[in-house]
Coordinates of C-alpha atoms in Angstrom, one line a residue:
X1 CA -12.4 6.2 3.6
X2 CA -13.3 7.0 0.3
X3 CA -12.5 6.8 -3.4
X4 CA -12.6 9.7 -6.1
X5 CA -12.8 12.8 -4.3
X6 CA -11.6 12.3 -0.9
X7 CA -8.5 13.6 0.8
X8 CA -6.1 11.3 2.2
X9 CA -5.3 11.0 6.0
X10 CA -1.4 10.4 6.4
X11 CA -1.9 9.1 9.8
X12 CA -4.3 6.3 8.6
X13 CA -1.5 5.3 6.3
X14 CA -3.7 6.7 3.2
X15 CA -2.5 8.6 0.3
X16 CA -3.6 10.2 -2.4
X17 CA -2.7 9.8 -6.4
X18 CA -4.2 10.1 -9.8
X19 CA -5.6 6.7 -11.2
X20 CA -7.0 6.6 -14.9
X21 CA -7.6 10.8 -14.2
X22 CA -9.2 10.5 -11.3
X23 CA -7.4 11.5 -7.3
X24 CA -8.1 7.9 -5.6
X25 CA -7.3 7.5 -2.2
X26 CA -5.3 4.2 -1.4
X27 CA -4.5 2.6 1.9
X28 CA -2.8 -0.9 2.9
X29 CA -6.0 -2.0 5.6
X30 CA -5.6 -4.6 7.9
X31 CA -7.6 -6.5 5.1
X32 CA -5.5 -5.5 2.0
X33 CA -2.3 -6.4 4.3
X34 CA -3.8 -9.8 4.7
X35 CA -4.6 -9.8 1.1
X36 CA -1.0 -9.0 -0.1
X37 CA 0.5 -11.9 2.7
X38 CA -1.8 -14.5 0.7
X39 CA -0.7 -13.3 -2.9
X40 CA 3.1 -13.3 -1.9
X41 CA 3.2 -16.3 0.5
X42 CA 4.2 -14.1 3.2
X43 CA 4.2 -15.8 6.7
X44 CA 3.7 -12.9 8.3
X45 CA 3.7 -9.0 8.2
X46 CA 7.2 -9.1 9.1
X47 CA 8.1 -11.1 6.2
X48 CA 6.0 -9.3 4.0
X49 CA 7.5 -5.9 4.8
X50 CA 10.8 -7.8 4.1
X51 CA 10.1 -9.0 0.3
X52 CA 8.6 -5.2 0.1
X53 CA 12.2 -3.6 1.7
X54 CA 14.4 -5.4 -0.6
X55 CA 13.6 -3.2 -3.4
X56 CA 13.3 -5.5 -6.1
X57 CA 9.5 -5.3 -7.4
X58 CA 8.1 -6.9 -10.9
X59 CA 5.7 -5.5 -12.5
X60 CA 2.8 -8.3 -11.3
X61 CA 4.2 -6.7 -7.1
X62 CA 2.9 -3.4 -8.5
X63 CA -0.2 -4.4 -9.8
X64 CA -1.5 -6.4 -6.4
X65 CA 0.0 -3.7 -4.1
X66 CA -1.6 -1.2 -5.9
X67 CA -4.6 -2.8 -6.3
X68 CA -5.2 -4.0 -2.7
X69 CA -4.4 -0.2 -2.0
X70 CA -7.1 1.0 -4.1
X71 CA -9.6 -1.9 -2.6
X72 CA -8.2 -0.6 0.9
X73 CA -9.1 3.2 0.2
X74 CA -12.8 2.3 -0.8
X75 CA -12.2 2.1 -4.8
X76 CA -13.4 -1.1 -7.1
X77 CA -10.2 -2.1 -9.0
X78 CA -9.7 -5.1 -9.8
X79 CA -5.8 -6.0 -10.0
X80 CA -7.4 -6.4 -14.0
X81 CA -8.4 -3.0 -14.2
X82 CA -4.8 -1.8 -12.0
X83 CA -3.0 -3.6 -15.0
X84 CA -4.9 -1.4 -17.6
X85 CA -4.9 1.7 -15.4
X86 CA -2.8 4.6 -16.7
X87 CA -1.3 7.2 -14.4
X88 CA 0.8 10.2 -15.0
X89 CA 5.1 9.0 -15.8
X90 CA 4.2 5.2 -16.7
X91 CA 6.0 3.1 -15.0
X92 CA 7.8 5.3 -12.7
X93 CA 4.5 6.9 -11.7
X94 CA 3.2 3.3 -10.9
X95 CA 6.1 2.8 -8.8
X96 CA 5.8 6.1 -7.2
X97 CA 2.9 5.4 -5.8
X98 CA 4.0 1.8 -4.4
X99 CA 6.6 3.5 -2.7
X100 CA 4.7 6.1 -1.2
X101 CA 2.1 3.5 -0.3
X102 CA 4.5 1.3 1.5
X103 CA 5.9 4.2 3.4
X104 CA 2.4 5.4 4.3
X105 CA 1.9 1.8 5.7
X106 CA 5.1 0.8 7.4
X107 CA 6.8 4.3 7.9
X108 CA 7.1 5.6 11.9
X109 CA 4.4 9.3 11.2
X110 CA 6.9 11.0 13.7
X111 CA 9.7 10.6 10.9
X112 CA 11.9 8.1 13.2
X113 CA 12.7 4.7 11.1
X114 CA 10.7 1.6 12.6
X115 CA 12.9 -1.0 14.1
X116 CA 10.6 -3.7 13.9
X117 CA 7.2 -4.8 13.0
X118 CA 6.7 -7.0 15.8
X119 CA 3.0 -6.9 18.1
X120 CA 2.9 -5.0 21.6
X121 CA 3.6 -7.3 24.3
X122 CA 1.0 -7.3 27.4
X123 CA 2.1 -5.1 30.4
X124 CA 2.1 -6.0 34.1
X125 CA -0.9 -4.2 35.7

């Protein structure tokens, strides 16, 4: 992964979007995923994609989603310097990008609409 410069990868749940002038790449890691659970209280990723699915986001949601996005895709932000960050439309850009972040992340590639977040369970051999 990288920051300013590199080309996002769909498939690894990255995308791409234009921080303070500069194309980042952001992605939701395993690590940043842990991250957000901690900042909202989330018991689980389940839970978390559930706060995330209801739609309503403040302005503070933004920041550390973004944030752990930009963190996840190789950039140093701090959720400080997300909250002082400009991008292209303001607010609507900001929550642009959380959408397409959180659709990168939790969003079935092939198009069809994830039914659950739930683990693999083992197989019989």
């Amino acid at each position: 992964m990288g920051g300013a410069g590199a080309r996002a990868n769909r498939r690894r749940g990255e995308i791409e979007a234009v921080v303070d002038g500069e194309r980042r790449i952001l992605c939701l890691t395993l690590g940043a995923l842990a991250e957000l659970e901690t900042a909202f209280a989330a018991d689980d990723l389940t839970d978390l994609a559930g706060r995330f699915s209801a739609g309503r986001l403040k302005a503070g949601d933004m920041i550390r989603i973004i944030g752990a996005g930009l963190r996840g895709g190789g950039n140093l932000y701090s959720d400080q310097d997300v909250a002082e960050a400009s991008v292209e439309g303001g607010i609507a850009g900001f929550a642009g990008i959380v959408g397409d972040l959180l659709m990168a992340t939790f969003a079935d590639p092939s198009g069809a609409e994830k039914t659950s977040l739930r683990p693999l369970e083992p197989q019989q051999a």
